Structure formats: structure tokens, C-alpha cells
PDB file of C-alpha atoms and ligand atoms in Angstrom:
ATOM      1  CA  SER A   1      -0.224   0.031  -0.179  1.00  0.00           C
ATOM      2  CA  PRO A   2       1.053   3.748  -0.406  1.00  0.00           C
ATOM      3  CA  ALA A   3       2.462   5.428   2.374  1.00  0.00           C
ATOM      4  CA  LEU A   4      -0.213   7.994   2.294  1.00  0.00           C
ATOM      5  CA  ALA A   5      -3.566   8.146   0.448  1.00  0.00           C
ATOM      6  CA  PHE A   6      -6.334  10.534   0.871  1.00  0.00           C
ATOM      7  CA  GLN A   7      -9.962   9.193  -0.348  1.00  0.00           C
ATOM      8  CA  GLN A   8     -12.270  11.943  -1.111  1.00  0.00           C
ATOM      9  CA  LEU A   9     -11.057  13.870   1.790  1.00  0.00           C
ATOM     10  CA  THR A  10     -13.181  16.800   2.926  1.00  0.00           C
ATOM     11  CA  LYS A  11     -13.226  19.453   5.634  1.00  0.00           C
ATOM     12  CA  SER A  12     -15.792  22.267   5.656  1.00  0.00           C
ATOM     13  CA  TYR A  13     -15.583  24.965   8.509  1.00  0.00           C
ATOM     14  CA  GLY A  14     -19.162  26.024   8.014  1.00  0.00           C
ATOM     15  CA  ALA A  15     -19.844  27.182   4.676  1.00  0.00           C
ATOM     16  CA  THR A  16     -16.217  27.284   4.035  1.00  0.00           C
ATOM     17  CA  GLY A  17     -14.862  24.396   2.086  1.00  0.00           C
ATOM     18  CA  ALA A  18     -11.045  24.209   3.347  1.00  0.00           C
ATOM     19  CA  VAL A  19     -10.440  20.978   1.615  1.00  0.00           C
ATOM     20  CA  ARG A  20     -13.010  19.738  -0.962  1.00  0.00           C
ATOM     21  CA  GLY A  21     -12.820  15.980  -1.836  1.00  0.00           C
ATOM     22  CA  VAL A  22      -8.997  15.399  -2.465  1.00  0.00           C
ATOM     23  CA  SER A  23      -8.242  11.955  -3.569  1.00  0.00           C
ATOM     24  CA  LEU A  24      -4.650  10.894  -4.281  1.00  0.00           C
ATOM     25  CA  GLU A  25      -1.822   8.424  -3.387  1.00  0.00           C
ATOM     26  CA  ILE A  26       1.739   9.211  -2.163  1.00  0.00           C
ATOM     27  CA  PRO A  27       4.196   6.035  -2.444  1.00  0.00           C
ATOM     28  CA  ALA A  28       6.774   5.542   0.315  1.00  0.00           C
ATOM     29  CA  GLY A  29       9.946   7.090  -0.223  1.00  0.00           C
ATOM     30  CA  GLN A  30       8.506  10.362  -2.456  1.00  0.00           C
ATOM     31  CA  PHE A  31       9.323  14.123  -1.405  1.00  0.00           C
ATOM     32  CA  VAL A  32       6.055  15.788  -2.262  1.00  0.00           C
ATOM     33  CA  ALA A  33       5.916  19.688  -1.942  1.00  0.00           C
ATOM     34  CA  LEU A  34       2.359  21.149  -1.430  1.00  0.00           C
ATOM     35  CA  VAL A  35       2.146  24.772  -3.087  1.00  0.00           C
ATOM     36  CA  GLY A  36      -0.744  27.060  -3.499  1.00  0.00           C
ATOM     37  CA  ALA A  37      -1.912  30.587  -2.150  1.00  0.00           C
ATOM     38  CA  SER A  38      -2.629  31.275   1.310  1.00  0.00           C
ATOM     39  CA  GLY A  39      -5.982  29.935   2.222  1.00  0.00           C
ATOM     40  CA  SER A  40      -6.233  27.434  -0.327  1.00  0.00           C
ATOM     41  CA  GLY A  41      -6.226  24.435   2.145  1.00  0.00           C
ATOM     42  CA  LYS A  42      -2.810  23.319   2.326  1.00  0.00           C
ATOM     43  CA  SER A  43      -2.510  23.163   6.139  1.00  0.00           C
ATOM     44  CA  THR A  44      -5.703  21.782   6.494  1.00  0.00           C
ATOM     45  CA  LEU A  45      -4.686  18.683   4.304  1.00  0.00           C
ATOM     46  CA  LEU A  46      -1.755  18.091   6.283  1.00  0.00           C
ATOM     47  CA  LYS A  47      -3.426  18.390   9.793  1.00  0.00           C
ATOM     48  CA  MET A  48      -5.773  15.737   8.862  1.00  0.00           C
ATOM     49  CA  VAL A  49      -2.859  13.658   8.412  1.00  0.00           C
ATOM     50  CA  ASN A  50      -1.986  13.506  12.009  1.00  0.00           C
ATOM     51  CA  ARG A  51      -5.336  14.243  13.218  1.00  0.00           C
ATOM     52  CA  LEU A  52      -5.027  17.859  14.401  1.00  0.00           C
ATOM     53  CA  VAL A  53      -7.947  18.117  12.187  1.00  0.00           C
ATOM     54  CA  GLU A  54     -10.718  15.840  12.020  1.00  0.00           C
ATOM     55  CA  PRO A  55     -12.283  15.380   8.370  1.00  0.00           C
ATOM     56  CA  THR A  56     -15.925  16.261   7.488  1.00  0.00           C
ATOM     57  CA  GLU A  57     -16.057  13.440   4.884  1.00  0.00           C
ATOM     58  CA  GLY A  58     -13.586  11.104   3.523  1.00  0.00           C
ATOM     59  CA  ARG A  59     -10.249   9.402   5.058  1.00  0.00           C
ATOM     60  CA  VAL A  60      -6.515   9.505   5.263  1.00  0.00           C
ATOM     61  CA  MET A  61      -4.895   5.800   4.943  1.00  0.00           C
ATOM     62  CA  PHE A  62      -1.338   5.867   6.285  1.00  0.00           C
ATOM     63  CA  GLU A  63       0.453   2.809   5.616  1.00  0.00           C
ATOM     64  CA  GLY A  64      -2.702   1.167   4.535  1.00  0.00           C
ATOM     65  CA  GLU A  65      -4.590   1.856   7.703  1.00  0.00           C
ATOM     66  CA  ASP A  66      -7.044   4.747   8.690  1.00  0.00           C
ATOM     67  CA  VAL A  67      -5.712   7.199  10.743  1.00  0.00           C
ATOM     68  CA  ALA A  68      -9.106   7.720  12.694  1.00  0.00           C
ATOM     69  CA  ASP A  69      -8.446   3.769  13.743  1.00  0.00           C
ATOM     70  CA  LEU A  70      -5.034   4.300  14.874  1.00  0.00           C
ATOM     71  CA  PRO A  71      -4.295   5.370  18.704  1.00  0.00           C
ATOM     72  CA  LEU A  72      -3.105   9.039  18.549  1.00  0.00           C
ATOM     73  CA  ALA A  73      -0.001   8.257  20.191  1.00  0.00           C
ATOM     74  CA  ALA A  74       1.189   5.451  17.944  1.00  0.00           C
ATOM     75  CA  LEU A  75       0.288   7.709  14.937  1.00  0.00           C
ATOM     76  CA  ARG A  76       2.253  10.795  15.967  1.00  0.00           C
ATOM     77  CA  ARG A  77       5.178   8.421  16.724  1.00  0.00           C
ATOM     78  CA  ARG A  78       5.117   7.387  13.273  1.00  0.00           C
ATOM     79  CA  ILE A  79       4.893  10.922  11.856  1.00  0.00           C
ATOM     80  CA  GLY A  80       7.088  13.609  12.340  1.00  0.00           C
ATOM     81  CA  TYR A  81       5.805  17.134  12.087  1.00  0.00           C
ATOM     82  CA  VAL A  82       7.613  20.268  11.568  1.00  0.00           C
ATOM     83  CA  PHE A  83       5.592  23.457  12.278  1.00  0.00           C
ATOM     84  CA  GLN A  84       6.281  26.869  10.943  1.00  0.00           C
ATOM     85  CA  SER A  85       6.465  28.578  14.222  1.00  0.00           C
ATOM     86  CA  ILE A  86       8.570  25.453  15.929  1.00  0.00           C
ATOM     87  CA  GLY A  87       7.723  26.525  19.199  1.00  0.00           C
ATOM     88  CA  LEU A  88      10.632  25.073  21.487  1.00  0.00           C
ATOM     89  CA  PHE A  89       9.389  25.055  25.211  1.00  0.00           C
ATOM     90  CA  PRO A  90      11.417  27.996  26.420  1.00  0.00           C
ATOM     91  CA  HIS A  91      11.980  26.548  29.799  1.00  0.00           C
ATOM     92  CA  MET A  92      13.681  23.396  28.433  1.00  0.00           C
ATOM     93  CA  THR A  93      17.118  22.838  26.801  1.00  0.00           C
ATOM     94  CA  VAL A  94      17.680  21.983  23.230  1.00  0.00           C
ATOM     95  CA  GLY A  95      18.522  18.307  24.109  1.00  0.00           C
ATOM     96  CA  GLU A  96      15.006  18.156  26.120  1.00  0.00           C
ATOM     97  CA  ASN A  97      13.132  19.732  23.638  1.00  0.00           C
ATOM     98  CA  ILE A  98      14.315  17.116  21.124  1.00  0.00           C
ATOM     99  CA  ALA A  99      13.717  14.287  23.615  1.00  0.00           C
ATOM    100  CA  ILE A 100      10.048  15.612  24.212  1.00  0.00           C
ATOM    101  CA  GLY A 101       8.095  13.095  22.073  1.00  0.00           C
ATOM    102  CA  PRO A 102       9.720   9.944  23.219  1.00  0.00           C
ATOM    103  CA  ARG A 103       9.548  11.344  26.774  1.00  0.00           C
ATOM    104  CA  LEU A 104       5.877  11.937  26.725  1.00  0.00           C
ATOM    105  CA  ALA A 105       5.947   8.253  25.318  1.00  0.00           C
ATOM    106  CA  GLY A 106       7.561   6.871  28.547  1.00  0.00           C
ATOM    107  CA  GLU A 107      10.889   6.502  26.592  1.00  0.00           C
ATOM    108  CA  LYS A 108      14.194   8.272  27.623  1.00  0.00           C
ATOM    109  CA  LEU A 109      16.542   9.517  24.793  1.00  0.00           C
ATOM    110  CA  GLY A 110      19.840   8.960  25.606  1.00  0.00           C
ATOM    111  CA  GLU A 111      22.648  11.739  25.263  1.00  0.00           C
ATOM    112  CA  GLY A 112      24.283   9.783  22.436  1.00  0.00           C
ATOM    113  CA  ARG A 113      20.962   9.510  20.433  1.00  0.00           C
ATOM    114  CA  ILE A 114      20.567  13.346  21.035  1.00  0.00           C
ATOM    115  CA  ALA A 115      23.802  14.067  19.814  1.00  0.00           C
ATOM    116  CA  GLU A 116      23.291  11.949  16.958  1.00  0.00           C
ATOM    117  CA  LEU A 117      20.040  14.015  16.022  1.00  0.00           C
ATOM    118  CA  LEU A 118      21.930  17.129  16.356  1.00  0.00           C
ATOM    119  CA  ASP A 119      24.526  15.953  13.937  1.00  0.00           C
ATOM    120  CA  LEU A 120      21.596  14.808  11.412  1.00  0.00           C
ATOM    121  CA  VAL A 121      20.625  18.445  11.457  1.00  0.00           C
ATOM    122  CA  GLU A 122      24.407  19.719  11.350  1.00  0.00           C
ATOM    123  CA  LEU A 123      24.012  21.292  14.730  1.00  0.00           C
ATOM    124  CA  ASP A 124      26.962  21.173  17.039  1.00  0.00           C
ATOM    125  CA  ARG A 125      26.591  18.694  19.700  1.00  0.00           C
ATOM    126  CA  SER A 126      27.210  21.479  22.266  1.00  0.00           C
ATOM    127  CA  MET A 127      24.051  22.959  21.592  1.00  0.00           C
ATOM    128  CA  ALA A 128      22.116  20.520  23.584  1.00  0.00           C
ATOM    129  CA  GLY A 129      22.578  22.150  26.722  1.00  0.00           C
ATOM    130  CA  ARG A 130      21.528  25.499  25.426  1.00  0.00           C
ATOM    131  CA  MET A 131      18.496  27.256  26.055  1.00  0.00           C
ATOM    132  CA  PRO A 132      16.392  28.126  22.711  1.00  0.00           C
ATOM    133  CA  ASP A 133      16.200  31.967  23.106  1.00  0.00           C
ATOM    134  CA  ALA A 134      20.152  31.600  22.583  1.00  0.00           C
ATOM    135  CA  LEU A 135      19.528  30.339  19.305  1.00  0.00           C
ATOM    136  CA  SER A 136      18.990  31.662  15.872  1.00  0.00           C
ATOM    137  CA  GLY A 137      15.877  31.378  13.773  1.00  0.00           C
ATOM    138  CA  GLY A 138      17.651  28.841  11.618  1.00  0.00           C
ATOM    139  CA  GLN A 139      19.116  26.887  14.653  1.00  0.00           C
ATOM    140  CA  ARG A 140      15.824  26.949  16.303  1.00  0.00           C
ATOM    141  CA  GLN A 141      14.106  25.191  13.070  1.00  0.00           C
ATOM    142  CA  ARG A 142      16.918  22.901  13.044  1.00  0.00           C
ATOM    143  CA  VAL A 143      16.049  21.534  16.401  1.00  0.00           C
ATOM    144  CA  GLY A 144      12.591  21.533  15.197  1.00  0.00           C
ATOM    145  CA  VAL A 145      13.633  19.083  12.649  1.00  0.00           C
ATOM    146  CA  ALA A 146      15.795  16.949  14.851  1.00  0.00           C
ATOM    147  CA  ARG A 147      12.756  16.844  17.338  1.00  0.00           C
ATOM    148  CA  ALA A 148      10.486  15.417  14.486  1.00  0.00           C
ATOM    149  CA  LEU A 149      13.130  12.663  13.896  1.00  0.00           C
ATOM    150  CA  ALA A 150      13.586  11.668  17.331  1.00  0.00           C
ATOM    151  CA  ALA A 151      11.111   8.801  16.929  1.00  0.00           C
ATOM    152  CA  GLU A 152      12.514   7.360  13.779  1.00  0.00           C
ATOM    153  CA  PRO A 153       9.210   8.474  11.804  1.00  0.00           C
ATOM    154  CA  HIS A 154       8.328   6.917   8.568  1.00  0.00           C
ATOM    155  CA  LEU A 155       6.561  10.104   7.469  1.00  0.00           C
ATOM    156  CA  LEU A 156       7.754  13.828   7.760  1.00  0.00           C
ATOM    157  CA  LEU A 157       5.131  16.405   7.379  1.00  0.00           C
ATOM    158  CA  MET A 158       6.377  20.150   7.185  1.00  0.00           C
ATOM    159  CA  ASP A 159       4.303  23.221   7.064  1.00  0.00           C
ATOM    160  CA  GLU A 160       5.969  25.903   6.047  1.00  0.00           C
ATOM    161  CA  PRO A 161       9.136  24.778   7.696  1.00  0.00           C
ATOM    162  CA  PHE A 162      11.329  27.421   6.286  1.00  0.00           C
ATOM    163  CA  GLY A 163       8.849  30.355   5.885  1.00  0.00           C
ATOM    164  CA  ALA A 164      10.160  32.802   8.315  1.00  0.00           C
ATOM    165  CA  LEU A 165      13.875  32.281   7.353  1.00  0.00           C
ATOM    166  CA  ASP A 166      16.465  34.360   5.318  1.00  0.00           C
ATOM    167  CA  PRO A 167      17.022  33.039   1.818  1.00  0.00           C
ATOM    168  CA  VAL A 168      20.416  31.710   2.418  1.00  0.00           C
ATOM    169  CA  THR A 169      19.206  29.821   5.631  1.00  0.00           C
ATOM    170  CA  ARG A 170      16.435  28.583   3.867  1.00  0.00           C
ATOM    171  CA  ASP A 171      18.532  27.113   0.974  1.00  0.00           C
ATOM    172  CA  ALA A 172      20.767  25.350   3.423  1.00  0.00           C
ATOM    173  CA  LEU A 173      18.112  23.808   5.487  1.00  0.00           C
ATOM    174  CA  GLY A 174      16.100  22.960   2.462  1.00  0.00           C
ATOM    175  CA  GLU A 175      19.164  20.924   1.192  1.00  0.00           C
ATOM    176  CA  ARG A 176      19.530  19.070   4.537  1.00  0.00           C
ATOM    177  CA  VAL A 177      15.825  17.958   4.647  1.00  0.00           C
ATOM    178  CA  ARG A 178      16.283  16.876   0.865  1.00  0.00           C
ATOM    179  CA  GLY A 179      19.554  14.628   2.179  1.00  0.00           C
ATOM    180  CA  LEU A 180      17.425  13.351   5.298  1.00  0.00           C
ATOM    181  CA  HIS A 181      14.815  12.354   2.854  1.00  0.00           C
ATOM    182  CA  GLU A 182      17.310  10.346   0.621  1.00  0.00           C
ATOM    183  CA  GLU A 183      19.256   9.034   3.670  1.00  0.00           C
ATOM    184  CA  PHE A 184      16.367   7.555   5.314  1.00  0.00           C
ATOM    185  CA  GLY A 185      13.970   7.100   2.190  1.00  0.00           C
ATOM    186  CA  LEU A 186      11.732   9.192   4.482  1.00  0.00           C
ATOM    187  CA  THR A 187       8.609  10.070   2.960  1.00  0.00           C
ATOM    188  CA  THR A 188       8.153  13.637   2.997  1.00  0.00           C
ATOM    189  CA  VAL A 189       5.415  16.333   2.471  1.00  0.00           C
ATOM    190  CA  MET A 190       6.356  19.788   2.485  1.00  0.00           C
ATOM    191  CA  VAL A 191       3.719  22.575   2.468  1.00  0.00           C
ATOM    192  CA  THR A 192       5.501  25.998   0.867  1.00  0.00           C
ATOM    193  CA  HIS A 193       4.177  29.116  -0.801  1.00  0.00           C
ATOM    194  CA  ASP A 194       7.608  29.024  -2.694  1.00  0.00           C
ATOM    195  CA  MET A 195       7.377  27.276  -6.179  1.00  0.00           C
ATOM    196  CA  ALA A 196      10.992  27.744  -6.909  1.00  0.00           C
ATOM    197  CA  GLU A 197      11.730  25.860  -3.489  1.00  0.00           C
ATOM    198  CA  ALA A 198       9.093  23.151  -4.329  1.00  0.00           C
ATOM    199  CA  LEU A 199      10.763  22.727  -7.724  1.00  0.00           C
ATOM    200  CA  LEU A 200      14.259  22.453  -6.305  1.00  0.00           C
ATOM    201  CA  LEU A 201      13.560  19.893  -3.506  1.00  0.00           C
ATOM    202  CA  ALA A 202      10.535  17.739  -4.537  1.00  0.00           C
ATOM    203  CA  ASP A 203      10.206  14.902  -6.575  1.00  0.00           C
ATOM    204  CA  ARG A 204       6.389  15.498  -7.120  1.00  0.00           C
ATOM    205  CA  VAL A 205       4.693  19.099  -6.862  1.00  0.00           C
ATOM    206  CA  LEU A 206       0.794  19.183  -5.952  1.00  0.00           C
ATOM    207  CA  VAL A 207      -0.961  22.694  -6.466  1.00  0.00           C
ATOM    208  CA  MET A 208      -3.746  23.284  -4.410  1.00  0.00           C
ATOM    209  CA  ASP A 209      -6.558  25.745  -5.216  1.00  0.00           C
ATOM    210  CA  ALA A 210      -9.745  26.667  -2.932  1.00  0.00           C
ATOM    211  CA  GLY A 211      -9.412  23.021  -1.603  1.00  0.00           C
ATOM    212  CA  CYS A 212      -8.707  21.136  -4.587  1.00  0.00           C
ATOM    213  CA  ILE A 213      -5.956  19.633  -6.297  1.00  0.00           C
ATOM    214  CA  VAL A 214      -5.439  21.353  -9.371  1.00  0.00           C
ATOM    215  CA  ALA A 215      -2.072  20.286 -10.526  1.00  0.00           C
ATOM    216  CA  ASP A 216       0.038  17.009 -10.051  1.00  0.00           C
ATOM    217  CA  GLU A 217       3.517  17.004 -11.844  1.00  0.00           C
ATOM    218  CA  LYS A 218       6.886  16.094 -11.615  1.00  0.00           C
ATOM    219  CA  PRO A 219       9.130  19.306 -11.291  1.00  0.00           C
ATOM    220  CA  GLU A 220      10.560  18.742 -14.843  1.00  0.00           C
ATOM    221  CA  ALA A 221       7.158  19.097 -16.419  1.00  0.00           C
ATOM    222  CA  LEU A 222       6.358  22.346 -14.379  1.00  0.00           C
ATOM    223  CA  VAL A 223       9.760  23.983 -15.406  1.00  0.00           C
ATOM    224  CA  ALA A 224       9.189  22.850 -19.187  1.00  0.00           C
ATOM    225  CA  GLY A 225       5.639  24.640 -19.191  1.00  0.00           C
ATOM    226  CA  ALA A 226       7.123  27.841 -17.377  1.00  0.00           C
TER     227      ALA A 226
HETATM  228  P1  ADP B 301      -3.355  27.345   3.643  1.00  0.00           P
HETATM  229  O1  ADP B 301      -2.675  26.529   4.838  1.00  0.00           O
HETATM  230  O2  ADP B 301      -3.100  27.020   2.421  1.00  0.00           O
HETATM  231  O3  ADP B 301      -3.053  28.698   4.146  1.00  0.00           O
HETATM  232  P2  ADP B 301      -5.478  26.575   5.242  1.00  0.00           P
HETATM  233  O4  ADP B 301      -6.012  25.317   5.282  1.00  0.00           O
HETATM  234  O5  ADP B 301      -5.191  27.237   6.549  1.00  0.00           O
HETATM  235  O6  ADP B 301      -5.173  27.181   4.098  1.00  0.00           O
HETATM  236  O7  ADP B 301      -7.424  27.081   5.320  1.00  0.00           O
HETATM  237  C1  ADP B 301      -7.854  26.919   4.230  1.00  0.00           C
HETATM  238  C2  ADP B 301      -9.358  27.856   4.504  1.00  0.00           C
HETATM  239  O8  ADP B 301      -9.821  27.237   5.686  1.00  0.00           O
HETATM  240  C3  ADP B 301      -9.255  29.246   4.694  1.00  0.00           C
HETATM  241  O9  ADP B 301     -10.313  29.815   4.064  1.00  0.00           O
HETATM  242  C4  ADP B 301      -9.296  29.178   6.121  1.00  0.00           C
HETATM  243  O10 ADP B 301      -9.847  30.545   6.710  1.00  0.00           O
HETATM  244  C5  ADP B 301     -10.192  28.162   6.567  1.00  0.00           C
HETATM  245  N1  ADP B 301      -9.703  27.662   8.159  1.00  0.00           N
HETATM  246  C6  ADP B 301      -8.606  27.246   8.362  1.00  0.00           C
HETATM  247  N2  ADP B 301      -8.786  26.744   9.736  1.00  0.00           N
HETATM  248  C7  ADP B 301     -10.013  27.179  10.141  1.00  0.00           C
HETATM  249  C8  ADP B 301     -10.368  27.098  11.400  1.00  0.00           C
HETATM  250  N3  ADP B 301     -10.173  26.402  12.267  1.00  0.00           N
HETATM  251  N4  ADP B 301     -11.813  27.734  11.672  1.00  0.00           N
HETATM  252  C9  ADP B 301     -12.362  28.353  10.274  1.00  0.00           C
HETATM  253  N5  ADP B 301     -11.777  28.350   9.160  1.00  0.00           N
HETATM  254  C10 ADP B 301     -10.800  27.606   8.920  1.00  0.00           C
HETATM  255  P1  ADP B 302      21.248   0.872   9.628  1.00  0.00           P
HETATM  256  O1  ADP B 302      19.960   0.193   9.039  1.00  0.00           O
HETATM  257  O2  ADP B 302      22.123   0.759   8.815  1.00  0.00           O
HETATM  258  O3  ADP B 302      21.091   1.027  10.870  1.00  0.00           O
HETATM  259  P2  ADP B 302      19.763   3.567   9.301  1.00  0.00           P
HETATM  260  O4  ADP B 302      19.737   4.359   7.935  1.00  0.00           O
HETATM  261  O5  ADP B 302      18.465   2.778   9.240  1.00  0.00           O
HETATM  262  O6  ADP B 302      20.932   2.604   9.311  1.00  0.00           O
HETATM  263  O7  ADP B 302      19.919   4.595  10.491  1.00  0.00           O
HETATM  264  C1  ADP B 302      21.342   5.075  10.717  1.00  0.00           C
HETATM  265  C2  ADP B 302      20.752   6.084  11.828  1.00  0.00           C
HETATM  266  O8  ADP B 302      20.023   7.063  11.454  1.00  0.00           O
HETATM  267  C3  ADP B 302      20.493   5.473  12.986  1.00  0.00           C
HETATM  268  O9  ADP B 302      21.027   6.261  14.130  1.00  0.00           O
HETATM  269  C4  ADP B 302      19.019   5.684  12.994  1.00  0.00           C
HETATM  270  O10 ADP B 302      18.527   5.718  14.147  1.00  0.00           O
HETATM  271  C5  ADP B 302      18.968   6.842  11.989  1.00  0.00           C
HETATM  272  N1  ADP B 302      17.541   6.774  11.498  1.00  0.00           N
HETATM  273  C6  ADP B 302      17.170   5.991  10.691  1.00  0.00           C
HETATM  274  N2  ADP B 302      15.855   6.425  10.211  1.00  0.00           N
HETATM  275  C7  ADP B 302      15.689   7.397  10.664  1.00  0.00           C
HETATM  276  C8  ADP B 302      14.705   8.633  10.642  1.00  0.00           C
HETATM  277  N3  ADP B 302      13.512   8.437   9.883  1.00  0.00           N
HETATM  278  N4  ADP B 302      14.649   9.614  11.620  1.00  0.00           N
HETATM  279  C9  ADP B 302      15.830   9.985  12.102  1.00  0.00           C
HETATM  280  N5  ADP B 302      16.679   8.955  12.661  1.00  0.00           N
HETATM  281  C10 ADP B 302      16.698   7.670  11.361  1.00  0.00           C
END
């Protein structure tokens, strides 16, 4: 079965159709960019995958199972999620922030594993003891990615992960995420409003408009048509 399948997925807020009957499949190991104007439904679509939002109709299948049937803790352990505003806990060190997911599941991440996760996002290991407010925006975002990887997810969801960063930091982090995807064969879905970033990083670009997927192309096809 595909890593992810949307089946007639719909979410309405009153009269607003945020997501309108989306059906598609994402094979394991694909890097998908989801682009579209603000308000087109990208975040809502992503949030239905790990059940931050419940669908009005339709369903999300993750590795062949309806996410509605999976215990939330198990689901979220298998899915790494990176938000735009990372929201690190300010009173916890970088290391504690990275370990929070497993800790809430009753599992302790050792110092060695935290160091490994810092390596993966190219942060110095000494950062583990720092407080978040002593980090740059780009460094905080890297911690957010490390935190999302802590439980070795099969799927990485990112909602405008680099939106607030300057272009150089953004490119560096984009490349690192692409590297992680390749290294682990990690299925990745990244929401972005930046088509150039989507074309650069993704294997497949989905364009969303008014709650519908209006284009589903390989980057080459979109570049050729530009
Ligand atoms: P995008 O991520 O593409 O900017 P969203 O998924 O955030 O789009 O929003 C899609 C539509 O759903 C918008 O019209 C937005 O105003 C509406 N919407 C999103 N979340 C809520 C909510 N919690 N309550 C009401 N309307 C919402
Ligand atoms: P091997 O199968 O050779 O042990 P892997 O590539 O599976 O190697 O893993 C290498 C390292 O990367 C290990 O430390 C492992 O914990 C980590 N790793 C593997 N997959 C992920 C993932 N999806 N997210 C974070 N770390 C991972």
C-alpha cells in the first residue's frame, strides 16, 4: 500500500470548504511539495494526516490503515511534524526539546541519540545544553527538525518549515531536509508557498487551489511549461 492515501478527503468550516474531496496516493519514499496561495487548504490537508484536524468526510490512509483507527500516540510516533513556528519549549534545553516526544511516550532518549540527532541537522553537539532563546531562527528550525526525527518516523510532514528564514538559511536547511529524505528513504510532504523551493527539493509538486488539487506534476514538467 502507498505510504499515504487521501480518499475523498473533505473538511468544511461552516460554509467554507477548506479541503474539497481530495483523492490521491503518495508512494513510500516520495518527496512531495504542496504549494498554493494562502487559504487554499494546504495546512488543513496536512493536519488531517496526524489528526490535528478531523475530516468532515472521507479518510486518510497511512501505511494501509485509516488514521482514525490508530491510537493518537502511535500515529504521532510514526509521523514527524515540523511547524512553521517551531514553538520550542522555552524553559527546556535544546536536548530536552528534542527528547520530548519519546519522553511523553515514556521513553528516555540517551545523550548519544540526542547528539546523533544534532549531527543529522548539522548542529554542534554542544547545543544540547543551550536554551532555545540563545539560538538563531535557523538553528531553532533545525532543532524542530531534529525533534520531528527523534522517534524515527516513516513520514515527515512540514508546514512552511522555512517560511520565516532568510534565503541563505532557507536554502541550506532545504538541502539538509532533502538529504535526510534521501538517507532514510523518508516519505516527505512539505507545504510551501515558494514554487522555486518546491521545484528544487521535491519529486512531485501538488498545487492546491480553493480546497482542490489542481495540478500534480513532476518538477521537470512544471519547469518545461514555465
Ligand atoms: P493554507 O494552509 O493553504 O493557507 P488553510 O488550510 O490554513 O490554508 O485554510 C483553508 C481555509 O480554511 C481558509 O479559508 C481558512 O480561513 C479556513 N480555515 C482554516 N482553519 C480554520 C478554522 N480553524 N476555522 C475556520 N476556518 C478555518
Ligand atoms: P542501519 O539500517 O544501517 O542501522 P539506518 O539508515 O536505518 O541504518 O539508520 C542510521 C541512523 O539513522 C541510526 O542512528 C538510526 O537511528 C537513524 N535513523 C534511521 N531512520 C531515521 C529516521 N527516519 N529519522 C531519524 N533517524 C533515523
